[in-house]
Amino acid sequence: MGCDACLPIRTGYTVSFQQSRDAKKLEKYFKDISQNQWKTLGEDMIWMREDIFWDFMDYVHQHLDPRHVWAVEAKQRSPFENLRRMEPITAFQKMKDALWIDELIEDKRICSYYQPIVSVNHERVHIVGHEILSRGLEEDGSIIPPFKMFEAAQIRNKTFALDRACRLEAVKNASIIDHQLIFINFIPTAIYNPEHCLASTFTLIKELNIKPEQIVFEVIETEDVQDIEHLKNILNYYRSHGFKYALDDVGVGYNTLNRLLEVEPDVVKLAFEFTNGVSKNEKQKKVAQEMLAITHRMGAQALAEGVETKEDLKCLIEMGYDLFQGYYFAKPNPKPLKEIHSIYV
């Protein structure tokens, strides 16, 4: 079950020819293509399914003048709806180059990596949970970094579908983590209606017998959140079902310290920009201390991510941070770690 935003739905394009003779040349091109995949819209306009459109672009570049062929995305039942937004067909090259993300989502070529989240008590490191990080898979099994996936998804308007696919894969792979916190990322702008958009996620969690109190849904791209009421609606929906939630990359972008009071998260993650080198930078220390004070006043836990050195870790421990994450403890792994060795605090 899903809407057009979160599932890969086939669409199409309305194509206009500024030179009528170009349209006539296409009779031979379309003669072997099934009629249910395209239709004429008068003498100088054609609607065609998306998969036909991408091959058609190659034909235009080889046999016509691309400057005189314009197009716009449109559904078959309303091919004239977006004519004012038509662009030269050359403008769609980036979308064509990003087509691989559609196949990746449909083929579910997504895997999970695990990075431990730890507490430090009496100079001993304890794993309290893992953040599940999504990676794409090439057809040969090689890894596609997340930024590349979401960059392509944004171009193809598939951010919603990719976020959903990554979230479901993370939940599926969370079942091997026992009695620890499980941090799962989500993009709030990819969720229109929590009750509808999160139904498949909640169903899978229940089927896998994962305890709701283990799950911490982590808001990523925090600085891009414009509709705070919509975010609060999503987070309240999570909490009403027994889940926790965290804010990621706090301190970056907008004035997140003030917004913390509005959404009341269970965990607040100080951004890498303020943890890396914090032991030697007074401005970073000030931000870290302010965020810590607000977080603790709310009764939430403060997590410092991106910890890479012993000096920074000691500094953050002395400030009073509760949880830590970063390469100093472990890089993301294909399997969750059971314990961490050779760490000196």
Short mmCIF file of C-alpha atoms in Angstrom, two decimals:
data_model
loop_
_atom_site.label_atom_id
_atom_site.label_comp_id
_atom_site.label_asym_id
_atom_site.label_seq_id
_atom_site.Cartn_x
_atom_site.Cartn_y
_atom_site.Cartn_z
CA MET A 1 0.00 0.00 0.00
CA GLY A 2 1.33 3.47 -0.80
CA CYS A 3 0.77 6.73 -2.61
CA ASP A 4 2.49 8.16 -5.67
CA ALA A 5 5.10 9.81 -3.45
CA CYS A 6 6.41 6.75 -1.63
CA LEU A 7 6.09 4.06 -4.28
CA PRO A 8 7.77 3.99 -7.71
CA ILE A 9 4.81 4.85 -9.96
CA ARG A 10 5.08 4.92 -13.76
CA THR A 11 4.35 8.30 -15.25
CA GLY A 12 4.87 9.87 -18.65
CA TYR A 13 5.75 12.99 -20.63
CA THR A 14 3.96 15.30 -22.98
CA VAL A 15 6.30 16.25 -25.83
CA SER A 16 5.80 19.27 -28.08
CA PHE A 17 7.46 19.86 -31.46
CA GLN A 18 7.97 23.47 -32.46
CA GLN A 19 8.54 22.35 -36.03
CA SER A 20 5.59 20.32 -37.33
CA ARG A 21 7.75 18.37 -39.77
CA ASP A 22 9.54 16.84 -36.77
CA ALA A 23 6.27 15.33 -35.56
CA LYS A 24 5.67 13.72 -38.95
CA LYS A 25 9.09 12.08 -38.84
CA LEU A 26 8.01 10.13 -35.78
CA GLU A 27 5.49 7.90 -37.52
CA LYS A 28 8.22 5.43 -38.37
CA TYR A 29 9.70 5.65 -34.84
CA PHE A 30 6.43 4.80 -33.09
CA LYS A 31 5.07 2.21 -35.50
CA ASP A 32 6.53 -0.73 -33.55
CA ILE A 33 5.61 0.65 -30.11
CA SER A 34 2.34 -0.47 -28.55
CA GLN A 35 -0.45 2.12 -28.74
CA ASN A 36 -1.08 1.95 -24.99
CA GLN A 37 2.38 3.43 -24.40
CA TRP A 38 1.87 6.64 -26.37
CA LYS A 39 -0.79 8.76 -28.03
CA THR A 40 -0.93 11.76 -30.34
CA LEU A 41 -2.27 15.05 -28.98
CA GLY A 42 -2.85 16.90 -32.22
CA GLU A 43 -0.40 17.60 -35.02
CA ASP A 44 2.56 18.75 -32.94
CA MET A 45 2.23 17.04 -29.57
CA ILE A 46 2.57 13.48 -28.23
CA TRP A 47 2.20 11.87 -24.82
CA MET A 48 4.41 8.86 -24.08
CA ARG A 49 5.18 6.67 -21.10
CA GLU A 50 8.30 7.47 -19.13
CA ASP A 51 10.28 4.40 -20.21
CA ILE A 52 9.58 5.29 -23.86
CA PHE A 53 10.58 8.90 -23.25
CA TRP A 54 14.15 8.12 -22.19
CA ASP A 55 14.85 6.12 -25.36
CA PHE A 56 13.10 8.82 -27.35
CA MET A 57 15.59 11.39 -26.03
CA ASP A 58 18.40 9.52 -27.79
CA TYR A 59 16.41 9.55 -31.02
CA VAL A 60 15.86 13.31 -30.76
CA HIS A 61 19.56 13.98 -30.32
CA GLN A 62 20.43 11.85 -33.33
CA HIS A 63 17.70 12.81 -35.79
CA LEU A 64 16.08 16.10 -34.71
CA ASP A 65 17.11 19.48 -33.36
CA PRO A 66 16.74 19.17 -29.54
CA ARG A 67 16.27 22.93 -29.24
CA HIS A 68 12.88 22.62 -30.93
CA VAL A 69 11.60 19.66 -28.90
CA TRP A 70 10.11 20.48 -25.50
CA ALA A 71 8.64 18.25 -22.82
CA VAL A 72 6.98 18.17 -19.42
CA GLU A 73 6.10 15.37 -17.01
CA ALA A 74 2.41 14.48 -17.26
CA LYS A 75 -0.01 11.69 -16.48
CA GLN A 76 -1.81 9.97 -19.32
CA ARG A 77 -5.23 11.01 -18.07
CA SER A 78 -4.23 14.71 -17.96
CA PRO A 79 -1.51 15.26 -20.59
CA PHE A 80 -2.18 19.01 -20.96
CA GLU A 81 -2.10 19.85 -17.27
CA ASN A 82 1.49 21.15 -17.00
CA LEU A 83 2.12 22.68 -20.41
CA ARG A 84 3.25 25.99 -18.91
CA ARG A 85 6.16 24.17 -17.28
CA MET A 86 7.53 22.74 -20.52
CA GLU A 87 11.31 22.77 -20.97
CA PRO A 88 13.69 21.89 -23.80
CA ILE A 89 14.19 18.14 -23.86
CA THR A 90 17.88 18.65 -23.08
CA ALA A 91 16.88 19.77 -19.57
CA PHE A 92 15.91 16.19 -18.74
CA GLN A 93 19.39 14.72 -19.17
CA LYS A 94 20.14 14.81 -15.44
CA MET A 95 16.95 12.90 -14.75
CA LYS A 96 17.90 10.31 -17.33
CA ASP A 97 21.36 9.93 -15.80
CA ALA A 98 19.73 9.32 -12.40
CA LEU A 99 17.38 6.58 -13.61
CA TRP A 100 19.45 3.96 -11.82
CA ILE A 101 17.91 5.01 -8.50
CA ASP A 102 14.47 3.87 -9.69
CA GLU A 103 15.82 0.39 -10.39
CA LEU A 104 17.69 0.31 -7.08
CA ILE A 105 14.47 1.08 -5.18
CA GLU A 106 12.36 -1.37 -7.17
CA ASP A 107 14.97 -4.14 -6.85
CA LYS A 108 15.46 -3.37 -3.13
CA ARG A 109 19.22 -3.16 -3.55
CA ILE A 110 19.74 -1.58 -0.15
CA CYS A 111 21.77 -2.96 2.73
CA SER A 112 22.39 -1.89 6.32
CA TYR A 113 25.53 -1.00 8.22
CA TYR A 114 25.70 -0.68 11.99
CA GLN A 115 27.58 1.91 14.03
CA PRO A 116 27.63 1.48 17.81
CA ILE A 117 26.38 4.10 20.23
CA VAL A 118 28.11 3.89 23.59
CA SER A 119 28.16 5.14 27.13
CA VAL A 120 31.35 5.52 29.16
CA ASN A 121 31.23 4.73 32.87
CA HIS A 122 34.28 4.55 35.11
CA GLU A 123 36.50 4.48 32.01
CA ARG A 124 34.65 1.46 30.62
CA VAL A 125 32.85 1.59 27.28
CA HIS A 126 29.41 -0.01 27.02
CA ILE A 127 27.48 -0.45 23.78
CA VAL A 128 23.94 0.77 24.42
CA GLY A 129 22.71 0.63 20.84
CA HIS A 130 23.44 0.94 17.14
CA GLU A 131 22.53 3.40 14.44
CA ILE A 132 21.47 1.57 11.29
CA LEU A 133 22.89 3.29 8.23
CA SER A 134 21.66 2.58 4.71
CA ARG A 135 23.90 1.87 1.74
CA GLY A 136 22.99 1.14 -1.85
CA LEU A 137 24.21 -1.87 -3.79
CA GLU A 138 25.42 -1.88 -7.37
CA GLU A 139 24.42 -4.90 -9.41
CA ASP A 140 27.92 -6.32 -8.83
CA GLY A 141 27.50 -5.94 -5.06
CA SER A 142 29.73 -2.89 -4.59
CA ILE A 143 28.57 -0.21 -2.17
CA ILE A 144 26.85 3.03 -3.17
CA PRO A 145 27.25 5.76 -0.51
CA PRO A 146 24.03 7.25 0.87
CA PHE A 147 24.71 10.79 -0.34
CA LYS A 148 24.88 9.50 -3.91
CA MET A 149 21.58 7.62 -3.52
CA PHE A 150 19.70 10.58 -2.09
CA GLU A 151 21.24 12.99 -4.59
CA ALA A 152 19.89 10.86 -7.44
CA ALA A 153 16.56 10.39 -5.64
CA GLN A 154 16.13 14.14 -5.33
CA ILE A 155 16.74 14.62 -9.06
CA ARG A 156 14.20 11.89 -9.85
CA ASN A 157 11.72 13.09 -7.22
CA LYS A 158 12.09 9.74 -5.46
CA THR A 159 13.23 10.94 -2.05
CA PHE A 160 9.99 9.69 -0.51
CA ALA A 161 10.32 6.26 -2.08
CA LEU A 162 13.99 5.92 -1.13
CA ASP A 163 13.42 7.06 2.45
CA ARG A 164 10.65 4.47 2.83
CA ALA A 165 12.77 1.70 1.29
CA CYS A 166 15.73 2.50 3.55
CA ARG A 167 13.50 2.67 6.62
CA LEU A 168 11.91 -0.72 5.93
CA GLU A 169 15.29 -2.33 5.23
CA ALA A 170 16.65 -0.89 8.48
CA VAL A 171 13.72 -2.29 10.45
CA LYS A 172 14.18 -5.69 8.83
CA ASN A 173 17.85 -5.72 9.78
CA ALA A 174 17.18 -4.40 13.28
CA SER A 175 15.75 -7.72 14.39
CA ILE A 176 19.25 -9.10 15.07
CA ILE A 177 19.88 -6.47 17.76
CA ASP A 178 18.77 -7.72 21.17
CA HIS A 179 18.01 -5.57 24.21
CA GLN A 180 19.71 -2.45 22.82
CA LEU A 181 18.58 0.81 21.31
CA ILE A 182 18.11 0.85 17.55
CA PHE A 183 18.47 4.23 15.83
CA ILE A 184 16.67 4.40 12.48
CA ASN A 185 16.87 7.49 10.26
CA PHE A 186 13.95 9.16 8.57
CA ILE A 187 13.40 12.35 6.58
CA PRO A 188 10.37 14.20 8.00
CA THR A 189 9.52 15.86 4.69
CA ALA A 190 9.13 12.36 3.21
CA ILE A 191 6.15 11.66 5.47
CA TYR A 192 2.90 13.35 4.51
CA ASN A 193 0.51 11.60 6.86
CA PRO A 194 2.07 9.54 9.68
CA GLU A 195 -0.89 7.18 9.99
CA HIS A 196 -0.66 6.28 6.32
CA CYS A 197 3.05 6.68 5.53
CA LEU A 198 4.30 4.79 8.59
CA ALA A 199 1.79 1.94 8.50
CA SER A 200 4.12 -0.49 6.70
CA THR A 201 6.99 0.43 9.06
CA PHE A 202 4.93 -0.23 12.18
CA THR A 203 3.51 -3.46 10.75
CA LEU A 204 7.00 -4.80 10.04
CA ILE A 205 8.22 -3.89 13.53
CA LYS A 206 5.32 -5.83 15.01
CA GLU A 207 5.86 -8.83 12.73
CA LEU A 208 9.53 -9.02 13.74
CA ASN A 209 8.67 -8.79 17.45
CA ILE A 210 10.88 -5.75 17.96
CA LYS A 211 9.99 -3.91 21.14
CA PRO A 212 8.85 -0.33 20.45
CA GLU A 213 10.95 0.99 23.34
CA GLN A 214 14.08 -0.22 21.53
CA ILE A 215 13.46 1.94 18.48
CA VAL A 216 14.71 5.53 18.29
CA PHE A 217 13.55 7.21 15.09
CA GLU A 218 16.15 9.78 14.17
CA VAL A 219 15.22 12.98 12.34
CA ILE A 220 17.87 13.64 9.70
CA GLU A 221 18.25 16.82 7.65
CA THR A 222 17.07 18.63 10.76
CA GLU A 223 18.14 22.00 9.38
CA ASP A 224 15.76 21.62 6.43
CA VAL A 225 12.63 21.30 8.55
CA GLN A 226 10.37 24.26 7.78
CA ASP A 227 7.02 23.06 9.12
CA ILE A 228 7.64 22.51 12.82
CA GLU A 229 3.99 21.61 13.45
CA HIS A 230 4.15 18.82 10.88
CA LEU A 231 7.33 17.50 12.50
CA LYS A 232 5.69 17.58 15.93
CA ASN A 233 2.72 15.67 14.51
CA ILE A 234 5.02 12.92 13.22
CA LEU A 235 7.03 12.71 16.44
CA ASN A 236 3.92 12.63 18.61
CA TYR A 237 2.65 9.77 16.46
CA TYR A 238 5.88 7.86 17.09
CA ARG A 239 5.72 8.48 20.82
CA SER A 240 2.05 7.50 21.07
CA HIS A 241 3.07 4.06 19.74
CA GLY A 242 5.83 3.62 22.31
CA PHE A 243 8.80 4.69 20.18
CA LYS A 244 11.50 7.21 21.05
CA TYR A 245 12.89 9.85 18.73
CA ALA A 246 16.10 11.80 18.31
CA LEU A 247 17.22 14.96 16.54
CA ASP A 248 20.34 14.64 14.40
CA ASP A 249 22.99 17.26 13.53
CA VAL A 250 21.85 19.72 16.16
CA GLY A 251 23.73 23.00 16.01
CA VAL A 252 23.92 23.11 12.20
CA GLY A 253 21.76 25.27 9.94
CA TYR A 254 18.97 27.08 11.74
CA ASN A 255 18.83 27.97 15.42
CA THR A 256 18.14 24.40 16.52
CA LEU A 257 18.83 25.07 20.18
CA ASN A 258 15.62 27.09 20.49
CA ARG A 259 13.58 24.60 18.48
CA LEU A 260 14.56 21.76 20.79
CA LEU A 261 12.09 23.04 23.34
CA GLU A 262 9.26 22.66 20.83
CA VAL A 263 9.69 19.00 19.85
CA GLU A 264 10.96 17.51 23.15
CA PRO A 265 13.11 14.67 21.76
CA ASP A 266 14.36 11.73 23.82
CA VAL A 267 17.88 12.06 22.43
CA VAL A 268 19.71 15.06 20.96
CA LYS A 269 22.77 14.46 18.77
CA LEU A 270 25.39 17.18 18.67
CA ALA A 271 26.68 17.55 15.11
CA PHE A 272 30.14 16.44 14.01
CA GLU A 273 31.04 20.07 13.32
CA PHE A 274 30.93 20.76 17.06
CA THR A 275 32.48 17.55 18.39
CA ASN A 276 35.44 17.17 16.07
CA GLY A 277 38.21 19.22 17.66
CA VAL A 278 36.03 20.44 20.53
CA SER A 279 38.85 19.94 23.04
CA LYS A 280 40.84 22.71 21.32
CA ASN A 281 38.13 25.11 20.18
CA GLU A 282 36.34 27.46 22.57
CA LYS A 283 33.49 28.29 20.17
CA GLN A 284 32.72 24.60 19.72
CA LYS A 285 32.83 24.11 23.47
CA LYS A 286 30.33 26.91 23.97
CA VAL A 287 27.84 25.40 21.50
CA ALA A 288 28.34 21.94 23.00
CA GLN A 289 27.73 23.25 26.52
CA GLU A 290 24.62 25.23 25.52
CA MET A 291 23.12 22.25 23.73
CA LEU A 292 23.91 19.99 26.68
CA ALA A 293 22.24 22.35 29.15
CA ILE A 294 19.03 22.63 27.10
CA THR A 295 18.94 18.88 26.46
CA HIS A 296 19.26 17.99 30.13
CA ARG A 297 16.67 20.60 31.13
CA MET A 298 14.23 18.74 28.88
CA GLY A 299 15.12 15.45 30.51
CA ALA A 300 16.63 14.12 27.27
CA GLN A 301 19.95 12.40 26.68
CA ALA A 302 22.79 14.24 24.94
CA LEU A 303 24.70 12.24 22.34
CA ALA A 304 27.96 13.47 20.82
CA GLU A 305 28.45 12.03 17.34
CA GLY A 306 31.58 12.16 15.23
CA VAL A 307 33.95 11.51 18.14
CA GLU A 308 37.33 10.65 16.66
CA THR A 309 39.98 11.39 19.29
CA LYS A 310 40.66 10.57 22.92
CA GLU A 311 41.04 14.28 23.73
CA ASP A 312 37.62 15.20 22.34
CA LEU A 313 36.02 12.27 24.13
CA LYS A 314 37.50 13.30 27.47
CA CYS A 315 36.34 16.87 26.95
CA LEU A 316 32.78 15.76 26.20
CA ILE A 317 32.72 13.35 29.14
CA GLU A 318 33.82 16.15 31.47
CA MET A 319 31.03 18.37 30.12
CA GLY A 320 28.51 15.67 31.03
CA TYR A 321 27.48 14.10 27.71
CA ASP A 322 25.56 10.85 28.11
CA LEU A 323 26.21 8.94 24.88
CA PHE A 324 28.88 8.89 22.18
CA GLN A 325 29.29 7.75 18.60
CA GLY A 326 32.14 7.97 16.12
CA TYR A 327 35.19 6.43 14.51
CA TYR A 328 37.08 6.52 17.82
CA PHE A 329 34.89 3.60 18.86
CA ALA A 330 34.09 1.94 15.53
CA LYS A 331 33.31 2.65 11.90
CA PRO A 332 29.99 1.42 10.46
CA ASN A 333 30.09 -2.37 10.11
CA PRO A 334 28.04 -4.89 8.10
CA LYS A 335 27.21 -6.57 11.43
CA PRO A 336 26.47 -5.05 14.84
CA LEU A 337 29.34 -5.20 17.33
CA LYS A 338 28.92 -7.07 20.59
CA GLU A 339 31.71 -5.24 22.40
CA ILE A 340 34.47 -2.72 21.78
CA HIS A 341 38.11 -3.50 22.52
CA SER A 342 41.24 -1.37 22.84
CA ILE A 343 39.56 1.91 23.71
CA TYR A 344 41.34 4.12 26.20
CA VAL A 345 39.52 6.89 27.98
#
